[in-house]
Coordinates of C-alpha atoms in Angstrom, one line a residue:
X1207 CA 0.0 0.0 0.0
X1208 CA 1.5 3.9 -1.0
X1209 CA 0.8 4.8 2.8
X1210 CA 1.7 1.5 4.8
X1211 CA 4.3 2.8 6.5
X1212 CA 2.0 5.8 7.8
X1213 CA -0.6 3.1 9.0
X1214 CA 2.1 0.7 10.5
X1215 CA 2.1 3.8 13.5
X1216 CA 0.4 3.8 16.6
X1217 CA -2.8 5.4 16.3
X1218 CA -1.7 8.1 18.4
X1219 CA 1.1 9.3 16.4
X1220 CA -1.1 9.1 13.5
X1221 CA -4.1 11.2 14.7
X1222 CA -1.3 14.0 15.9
X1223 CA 0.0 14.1 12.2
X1224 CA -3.5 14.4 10.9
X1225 CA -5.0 16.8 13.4
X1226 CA -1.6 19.3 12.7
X1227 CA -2.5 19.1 9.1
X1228 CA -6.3 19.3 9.0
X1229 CA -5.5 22.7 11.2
X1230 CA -3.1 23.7 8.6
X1231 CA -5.3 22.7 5.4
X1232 CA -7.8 24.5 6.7
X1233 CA -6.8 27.8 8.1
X1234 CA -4.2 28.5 5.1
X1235 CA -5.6 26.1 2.1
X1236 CA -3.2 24.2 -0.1
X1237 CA -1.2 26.6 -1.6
X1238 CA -0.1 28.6 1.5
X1239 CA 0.0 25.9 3.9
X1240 CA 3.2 24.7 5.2
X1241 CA 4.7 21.6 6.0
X1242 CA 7.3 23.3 8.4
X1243 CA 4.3 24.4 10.6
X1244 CA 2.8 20.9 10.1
X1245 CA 6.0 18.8 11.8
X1246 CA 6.2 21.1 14.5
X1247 CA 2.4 21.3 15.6
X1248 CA 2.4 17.3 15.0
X1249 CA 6.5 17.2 16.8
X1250 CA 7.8 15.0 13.9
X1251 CA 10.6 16.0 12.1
X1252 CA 10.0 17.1 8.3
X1253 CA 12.0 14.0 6.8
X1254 CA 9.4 11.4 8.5
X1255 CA 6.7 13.4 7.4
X1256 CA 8.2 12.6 3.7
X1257 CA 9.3 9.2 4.7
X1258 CA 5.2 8.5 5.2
X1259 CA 4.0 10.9 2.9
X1260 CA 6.0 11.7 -0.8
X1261 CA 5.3 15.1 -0.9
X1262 CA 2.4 17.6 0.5
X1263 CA 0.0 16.6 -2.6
X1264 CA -0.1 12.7 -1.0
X1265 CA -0.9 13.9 2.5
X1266 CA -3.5 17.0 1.3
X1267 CA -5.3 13.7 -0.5
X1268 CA -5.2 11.2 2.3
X1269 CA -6.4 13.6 4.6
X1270 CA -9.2 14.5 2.6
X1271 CA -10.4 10.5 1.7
X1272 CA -9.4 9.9 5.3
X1273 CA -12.1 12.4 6.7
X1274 CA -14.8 12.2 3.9
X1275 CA -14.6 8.6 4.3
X1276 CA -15.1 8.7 8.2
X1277 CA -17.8 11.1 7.9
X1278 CA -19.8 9.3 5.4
X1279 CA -18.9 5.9 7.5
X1280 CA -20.6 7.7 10.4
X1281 CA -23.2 9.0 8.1
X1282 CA -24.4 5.5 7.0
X1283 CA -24.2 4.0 10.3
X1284 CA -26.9 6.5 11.7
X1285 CA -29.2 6.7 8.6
X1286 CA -32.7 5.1 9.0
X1287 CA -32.5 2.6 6.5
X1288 CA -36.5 1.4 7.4
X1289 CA -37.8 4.5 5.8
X1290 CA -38.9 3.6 2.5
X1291 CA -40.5 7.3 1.8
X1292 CA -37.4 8.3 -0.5
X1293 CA -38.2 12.0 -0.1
X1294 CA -38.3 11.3 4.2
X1295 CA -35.0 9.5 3.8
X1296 CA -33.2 12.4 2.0
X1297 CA -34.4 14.5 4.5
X1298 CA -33.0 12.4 7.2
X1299 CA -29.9 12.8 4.8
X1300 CA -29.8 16.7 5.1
X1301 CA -30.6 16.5 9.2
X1302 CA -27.3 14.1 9.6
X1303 CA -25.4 16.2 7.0
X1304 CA -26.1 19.4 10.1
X1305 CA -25.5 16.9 12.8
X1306 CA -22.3 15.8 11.7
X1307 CA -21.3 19.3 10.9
X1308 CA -21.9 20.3 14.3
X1309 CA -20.2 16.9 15.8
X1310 CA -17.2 17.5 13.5
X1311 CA -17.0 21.2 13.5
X1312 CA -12.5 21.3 12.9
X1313 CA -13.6 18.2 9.8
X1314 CA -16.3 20.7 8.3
X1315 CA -13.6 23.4 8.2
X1316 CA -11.4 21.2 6.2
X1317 CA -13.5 20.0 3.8
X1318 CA -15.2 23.3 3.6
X1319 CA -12.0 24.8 2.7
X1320 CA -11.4 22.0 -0.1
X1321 CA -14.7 23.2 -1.4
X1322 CA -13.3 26.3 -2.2
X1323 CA -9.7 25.1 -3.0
X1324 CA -8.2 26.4 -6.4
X1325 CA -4.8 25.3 -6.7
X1326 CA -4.7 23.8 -9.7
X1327 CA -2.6 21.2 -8.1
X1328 CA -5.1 19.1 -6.8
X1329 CA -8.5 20.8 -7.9
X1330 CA -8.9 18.2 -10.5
X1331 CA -8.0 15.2 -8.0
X1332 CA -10.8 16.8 -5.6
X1333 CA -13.4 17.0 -8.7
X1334 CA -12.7 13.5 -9.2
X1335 CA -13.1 12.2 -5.6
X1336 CA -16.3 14.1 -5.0
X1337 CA -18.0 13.3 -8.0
X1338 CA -17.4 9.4 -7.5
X1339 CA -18.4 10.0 -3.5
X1340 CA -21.6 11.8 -4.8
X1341 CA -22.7 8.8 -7.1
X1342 CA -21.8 6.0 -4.2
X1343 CA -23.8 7.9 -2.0
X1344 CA -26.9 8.2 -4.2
X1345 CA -26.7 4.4 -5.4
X1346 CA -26.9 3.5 -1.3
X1347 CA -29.5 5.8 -0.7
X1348 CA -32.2 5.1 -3.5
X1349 CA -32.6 1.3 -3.0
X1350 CA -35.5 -0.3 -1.1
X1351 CA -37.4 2.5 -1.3
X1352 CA -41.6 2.5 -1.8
X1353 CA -42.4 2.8 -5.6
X1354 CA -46.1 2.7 -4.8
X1355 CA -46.1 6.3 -3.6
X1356 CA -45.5 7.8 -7.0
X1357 CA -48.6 8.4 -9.2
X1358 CA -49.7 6.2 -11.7
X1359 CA -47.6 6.3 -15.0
X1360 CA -44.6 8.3 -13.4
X1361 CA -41.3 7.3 -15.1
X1362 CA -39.6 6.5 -11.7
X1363 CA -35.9 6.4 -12.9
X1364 CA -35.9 10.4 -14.0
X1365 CA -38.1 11.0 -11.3
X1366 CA -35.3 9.9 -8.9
X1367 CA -33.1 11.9 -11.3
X1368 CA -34.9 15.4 -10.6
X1369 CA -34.9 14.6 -7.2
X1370 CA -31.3 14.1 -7.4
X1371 CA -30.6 17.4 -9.2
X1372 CA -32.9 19.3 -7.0
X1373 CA -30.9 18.4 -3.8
X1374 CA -27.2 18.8 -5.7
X1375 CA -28.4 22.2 -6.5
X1376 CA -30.2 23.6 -3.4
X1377 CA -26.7 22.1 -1.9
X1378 CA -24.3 23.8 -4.1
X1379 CA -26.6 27.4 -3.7
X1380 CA -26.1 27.1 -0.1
X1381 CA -22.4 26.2 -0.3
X1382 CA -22.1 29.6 -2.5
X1383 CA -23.4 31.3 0.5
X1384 CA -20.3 29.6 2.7
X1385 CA -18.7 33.2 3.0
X1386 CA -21.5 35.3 4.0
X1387 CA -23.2 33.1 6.7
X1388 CA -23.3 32.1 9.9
X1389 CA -23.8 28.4 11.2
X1390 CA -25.8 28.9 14.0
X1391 CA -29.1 27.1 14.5
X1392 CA -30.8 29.9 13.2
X1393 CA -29.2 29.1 10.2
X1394 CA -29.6 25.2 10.1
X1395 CA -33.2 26.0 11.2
X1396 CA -34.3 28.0 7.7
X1397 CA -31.9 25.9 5.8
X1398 CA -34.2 22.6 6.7
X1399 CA -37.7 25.1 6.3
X1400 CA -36.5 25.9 3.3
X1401 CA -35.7 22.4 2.2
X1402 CA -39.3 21.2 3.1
X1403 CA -40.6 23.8 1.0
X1404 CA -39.3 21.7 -2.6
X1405 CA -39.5 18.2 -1.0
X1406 CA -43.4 19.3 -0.3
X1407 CA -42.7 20.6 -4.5
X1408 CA -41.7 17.1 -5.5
X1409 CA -44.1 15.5 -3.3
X1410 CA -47.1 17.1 -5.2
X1411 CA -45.5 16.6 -8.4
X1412 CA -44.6 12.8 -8.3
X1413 CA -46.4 11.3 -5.3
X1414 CA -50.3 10.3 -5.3
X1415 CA -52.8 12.0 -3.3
X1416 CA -52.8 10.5 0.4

């Protein structure tokens, strides 16, 4: 394995690395962080930093699969599987998306800051990974769900497709809003509101009359 020697450490020494270079990541993004600061907060020495890692690419990229990985781990584990409303389960989905964010506030920051990462070092590599995250996740979460809800005639495979669309964007208008907003509960309380108000959309435009 590229990182074996990385994961052949105690845990310990392993969460210290990570933690320094989350911190780093996130408050100075790619281009301006610094490996320098990164040994000393994690008390390694530079050359066994490159000894686990081959450069600060490798580590920017393990850190990142390392926490979305762990976060959507967590996320899957807490998911109510036995609702088979698909529209109630991907509300479920936005409520553990806020929970987590609030659980994991240092992990948010991180990948909040990859969000808005330009380098054109790794942007491409972060495209990649979040695009074949995106389409995991959406192949887990529309399975076993209750077809007999949708009206008569509805062409359930594009229907799961708008609904699909309709979350990536009210996600991505939100995430454009990242700079001028405050994460309070206030906030995560209008967010969800406001996320009703199109699931109650799609719920009059795909599901029969109950």
């Amino acid at each position: 394995m590229m990182f074996s020697k990385f994961l052949s450490l105690e845990p310990e020494k392993q969460e210290r690395i990570l933690n320094a270079a989350m911190k780093e990541f996130a408050q100075k993004g790619y281009k301006n962080a610094s490996t320098n600061e990164i040994v000393t907060e994690a008390n390694i020495s530079k050359g066994l930093l490159f000894h686990y890692f081959n450069n600060k690419k490798d580590l920017y990229l393990y850190l990142y699969d390392y926490i979305l990985d762990m976060l959507i781990r967590e996320f899957f584990e807490k998911i109510r599987w036995d609702e088979n409303d698909i529209l109630m389960r991907l509300r479920h989905y936005s409520e553990l998306k806020i929970e987590i964010i609030k659980k994991h506030p240092e992990m948010f920051n991180f990948t909040l800051s990859a969000y808005l990462e330009q380098s054109a070092e790794i942007k491409h590599e972060l495209n990649r990974r979040n695009k074949d995250r995106a389409a995991a996740l959406y192949d887990r979460l529309f399975v076993d769900f209750d077809t007999s809800k949708f009206k008569e005639g509805t062409d359930i495979q594009r229907a799961i497709q708008i609904m699909i669309w309709t979350f990536e964007g009210f996600s991505s208008r939100e995430q454009q809003k990242i700079n001028s907003i405050t994460f309070d509960q206030h906030y995560y309380d209008e967010v969800m509101a406001d996320l009703d108000q199109y699931l109650d959309v799609l719920r009059k435009t795909f599901y029969r009359e109950m």
